[in-house]
Amino acid sequence: MRTALASLAALLVFAVAARADLVIVQKVEGGGQAGEQKMRIKGKQARADLTATLSMISDGATGEMITLVHSGKTFLKVSAEETKAMMQQLLAQRPAGEPVKLQPTEKKEKVGEYECEIFTVALGAMKITYWIAKDFPNYPAVLAQLDQFQSGAISAMGKGLLPEMKDFPGLPMKTEIELGGKKTVTTLVSVKEENVDPAIFKIPAGYQEVTSPALKFQPEK
């Protein structure tokens, strides 16, 4: 269950660097993952190729998420209702009446060629740390593109879960999610505007749907 919640939180965090028809490459370490991942975004749809054998497609308009397992040519759907339930699980960890805000640490660290200021966010048992570059070229335009996501189902479900885009003083170059004593670190490698083929958001021909209780959301007792 912790893995599912962390993955969902990572998806929301990642959206901070997203805009339509965008290709983002990031390096991920921890949480059972290692190596580079590619995310392609067009409108309210996103596809993340997590490994050579695993991809995730999310529809921001409906809230549905689909996991593709290429090695077995299978796919697993997580409905909007299940996505909402996971969001509510995360929201329940937020202190009542307290908006989620970036907390400055007064620390700085270089990520790649950019000098970054370090901010944190606490969400119950989950802690998120951002390394934010205020001098990233044209970062306000990147963040402004998130307006279209704010009207999407996933964003609406998670409203109040993470800081609003207007609160980010730059572009997150590195993000660390800590949950249950485990850390997952995501570092931005590249951001490029490219035309994204809408066909990549469809389930490939020949893939069979499966149901896995281990991957589906189950409310914690």
Coordinates of C-alpha atoms in Angstrom, one line a residue:
M1 CA 0.0 0.0 0.0
R2 CA 2.9 2.4 0.8
T3 CA 4.4 1.8 -2.6
A4 CA 1.1 2.6 -4.3
L5 CA 0.8 5.9 -2.3
A6 CA 4.4 6.9 -3.0
S7 CA 3.9 6.2 -6.7
L8 CA 0.8 8.4 -6.8
A9 CA 2.6 11.2 -4.9
A10 CA 5.5 11.0 -7.4
L11 CA 3.1 11.4 -10.3
L12 CA 1.7 14.6 -8.8
V13 CA 5.1 15.9 -7.9
F14 CA 6.3 15.2 -11.5
A15 CA 3.5 17.3 -12.9
V16 CA 5.1 20.4 -11.6
A17 CA 7.6 20.1 -14.5
A18 CA 5.1 19.2 -17.1
R19 CA 3.4 20.9 -20.0
A20 CA 1.6 19.8 -23.2
D21 CA 3.6 18.0 -25.9
L22 CA 6.6 17.7 -23.7
V23 CA 9.2 15.0 -23.4
I24 CA 11.0 14.7 -20.0
V25 CA 13.8 12.4 -19.1
Q26 CA 14.6 11.9 -15.4
K27 CA 16.9 9.7 -13.4
V28 CA 15.2 7.7 -10.6
E29 CA 17.0 6.1 -7.7
G30 CA 15.5 4.1 -4.8
G31 CA 12.0 2.6 -4.2
G32 CA 13.0 -0.5 -6.2
Q33 CA 13.9 1.7 -9.2
A34 CA 17.1 2.7 -10.8
G35 CA 18.0 4.3 -14.2
E36 CA 16.4 6.8 -16.5
Q37 CA 12.7 7.1 -17.2
K38 CA 11.0 9.0 -20.0
M39 CA 7.6 10.8 -19.7
R40 CA 5.7 12.1 -22.7
I41 CA 2.8 14.5 -22.1
K42 CA 0.1 15.7 -24.5
G43 CA -2.8 17.8 -23.1
K44 CA -4.1 15.9 -20.1
Q45 CA -2.6 12.6 -21.0
A46 CA 0.8 11.3 -19.9
R47 CA 2.8 8.2 -20.5
A48 CA 5.8 7.2 -18.3
D49 CA 8.1 4.5 -19.5
L50 CA 9.4 3.4 -16.1
T51 CA 11.5 0.4 -17.3
A52 CA 12.0 -1.5 -20.5
T53 CA 9.1 -3.8 -19.4
L54 CA 6.8 -1.4 -17.5
S55 CA 4.9 1.7 -18.6
M56 CA 2.1 3.8 -17.0
I57 CA -0.5 5.8 -18.9
S58 CA -2.5 8.4 -17.0
D59 CA -5.6 10.3 -18.1
G60 CA -5.8 13.6 -16.2
A61 CA -9.3 14.2 -17.6
T62 CA -10.9 11.0 -16.3
G63 CA -8.6 10.0 -13.4
E64 CA -8.0 6.5 -14.9
M65 CA -4.5 5.0 -14.8
I66 CA -3.3 2.0 -16.9
T67 CA -0.1 0.0 -16.2
L68 CA 1.3 -1.8 -19.2
V69 CA 3.5 -4.9 -18.6
H70 CA 5.3 -5.4 -21.9
S71 CA 7.0 -8.7 -21.1
G72 CA 3.7 -10.5 -20.7
K73 CA 1.6 -8.2 -23.0
T74 CA -0.8 -7.5 -20.2
F75 CA -2.4 -4.3 -18.7
L76 CA -4.0 -3.3 -15.4
K77 CA -6.5 -0.5 -15.1
V78 CA -6.9 1.6 -12.0
S79 CA -10.3 3.3 -12.2
A80 CA -11.0 6.9 -11.3
E81 CA -12.7 5.7 -8.1
E82 CA -9.6 3.8 -7.0
T83 CA -7.4 6.8 -7.9
K84 CA -9.7 9.0 -5.8
A85 CA -9.5 6.6 -2.9
M86 CA -5.7 6.7 -3.0
M87 CA -5.8 10.5 -3.1
Q88 CA -8.1 10.6 -0.1
Q89 CA -5.7 8.3 1.8
L90 CA -2.9 10.8 1.2
L91 CA -5.1 13.8 2.0
A92 CA -6.1 12.1 5.3
Q93 CA -2.5 12.4 6.4
R94 CA -2.5 16.2 6.0
P95 CA -3.0 18.2 9.3
A96 CA -6.6 19.4 9.4
G97 CA -7.1 23.0 8.3
E98 CA -3.4 23.5 7.4
P99 CA -2.6 24.3 3.8
V100 CA 0.4 22.5 2.4
K101 CA 3.2 24.9 1.8
L102 CA 6.8 24.9 0.8
Q103 CA 9.1 25.3 3.8
P104 CA 12.5 26.9 3.0
T105 CA 15.5 25.2 4.6
E106 CA 17.9 28.1 3.9
K107 CA 20.2 25.6 2.3
K108 CA 21.5 25.6 -1.2
E109 CA 23.0 22.8 -3.4
K110 CA 24.0 22.6 -7.0
V111 CA 22.1 20.1 -9.2
G112 CA 23.8 19.8 -12.6
E113 CA 24.6 23.3 -13.7
Y114 CA 21.9 25.0 -11.6
E115 CA 22.2 26.4 -8.1
C116 CA 19.2 25.2 -6.2
E117 CA 17.4 26.3 -3.0
I118 CA 16.1 23.4 -0.9
F119 CA 12.5 23.3 0.3
T120 CA 10.5 20.6 2.1
V121 CA 6.9 19.6 2.5
A122 CA 5.6 17.3 5.3
L123 CA 2.5 15.2 4.6
G124 CA 2.0 13.0 7.6
A125 CA 4.4 10.1 7.3
M126 CA 5.6 11.3 3.9
K127 CA 8.3 14.0 3.5
I128 CA 9.1 15.6 0.2
T129 CA 12.2 17.6 -0.5
Y130 CA 12.6 19.8 -3.5
W131 CA 15.8 21.3 -5.0
I132 CA 14.4 24.3 -6.9
A133 CA 16.4 26.3 -9.6
K134 CA 15.2 29.9 -9.7
D135 CA 17.3 30.6 -12.8
F136 CA 16.0 27.8 -15.0
P137 CA 15.3 29.3 -18.4
N138 CA 11.7 30.3 -18.9
Y139 CA 10.5 28.4 -15.9
P140 CA 7.4 30.7 -15.4
A141 CA 6.1 29.6 -18.8
V142 CA 6.6 25.9 -17.9
L143 CA 4.7 26.3 -14.6
A144 CA 2.0 28.3 -16.3
Q145 CA 1.2 25.4 -18.6
L146 CA -0.1 23.6 -15.6
D147 CA -3.3 25.5 -15.8
Q148 CA -4.8 22.9 -18.0
F149 CA -4.0 20.1 -15.5
Q150 CA -5.8 22.0 -12.7
S151 CA -9.1 21.3 -14.5
G152 CA -8.3 17.6 -14.9
A153 CA -9.8 14.9 -12.7
I154 CA -6.5 13.7 -11.1
S155 CA -5.5 17.3 -10.1
A156 CA -9.0 18.0 -8.8
M157 CA -8.9 14.8 -6.6
G158 CA -5.5 15.8 -5.2
K159 CA -6.2 19.5 -4.6
G160 CA -4.6 20.6 -1.4
L161 CA -2.3 17.6 -1.3
L162 CA 0.8 19.4 -2.6
P163 CA 1.8 23.1 -2.9
E164 CA 0.2 25.0 -5.7
M165 CA 2.3 25.8 -8.8
K166 CA 2.2 29.5 -8.0
D167 CA 4.1 28.8 -4.8
F168 CA 7.1 27.4 -6.7
P169 CA 9.8 30.0 -7.1
G170 CA 11.5 28.1 -9.8
L171 CA 11.7 24.6 -11.5
P172 CA 12.3 21.5 -9.3
M173 CA 15.5 19.9 -10.6
K174 CA 15.5 17.2 -8.0
T175 CA 12.8 15.7 -5.8
E176 CA 13.1 13.3 -2.9
I177 CA 10.1 11.4 -1.5
E178 CA 10.7 9.7 1.9
L179 CA 8.0 7.3 3.2
G180 CA 8.4 4.4 5.7
G181 CA 12.1 4.9 6.0
K182 CA 12.6 4.5 2.2
K183 CA 13.6 7.3 -0.2
T184 CA 13.0 7.7 -3.9
V185 CA 15.1 10.4 -5.6
T186 CA 14.1 11.8 -9.0
T187 CA 16.6 14.1 -10.8
L188 CA 15.6 16.0 -14.0
V189 CA 17.9 15.2 -16.9
S190 CA 16.2 17.0 -19.8
V191 CA 13.1 18.8 -20.8
K192 CA 12.2 19.2 -24.5
E193 CA 9.2 20.4 -26.4
E194 CA 8.4 17.8 -29.0
N195 CA 5.3 16.6 -30.9
V196 CA 3.9 13.6 -29.0
D197 CA 2.0 11.0 -31.0
P198 CA -1.4 10.5 -29.4
A199 CA -1.2 6.8 -30.3
I200 CA 1.2 6.1 -27.5
F201 CA -1.6 6.6 -25.0
K202 CA -3.6 3.7 -26.3
I203 CA -3.4 0.1 -25.1
P204 CA -1.3 -1.8 -27.7
A205 CA -3.0 -4.4 -29.8
G206 CA -2.7 -7.9 -28.4
Y207 CA -2.4 -6.9 -24.7
Q208 CA -4.8 -8.7 -22.3
E209 CA -6.3 -7.1 -19.2
V210 CA -5.5 -8.6 -15.8
T211 CA -6.7 -8.0 -12.3
S212 CA -4.1 -7.9 -9.5
P213 CA -5.2 -7.4 -5.9
A214 CA -1.6 -6.6 -5.1
L215 CA -1.6 -3.6 -7.4
K216 CA -5.2 -2.5 -7.0
F217 CA -6.0 -0.1 -4.2
Q218 CA -7.3 -1.6 -1.0
P219 CA -8.3 0.6 1.9
E220 CA -6.1 0.1 4.9
K221 CA -7.9 -1.4 7.9

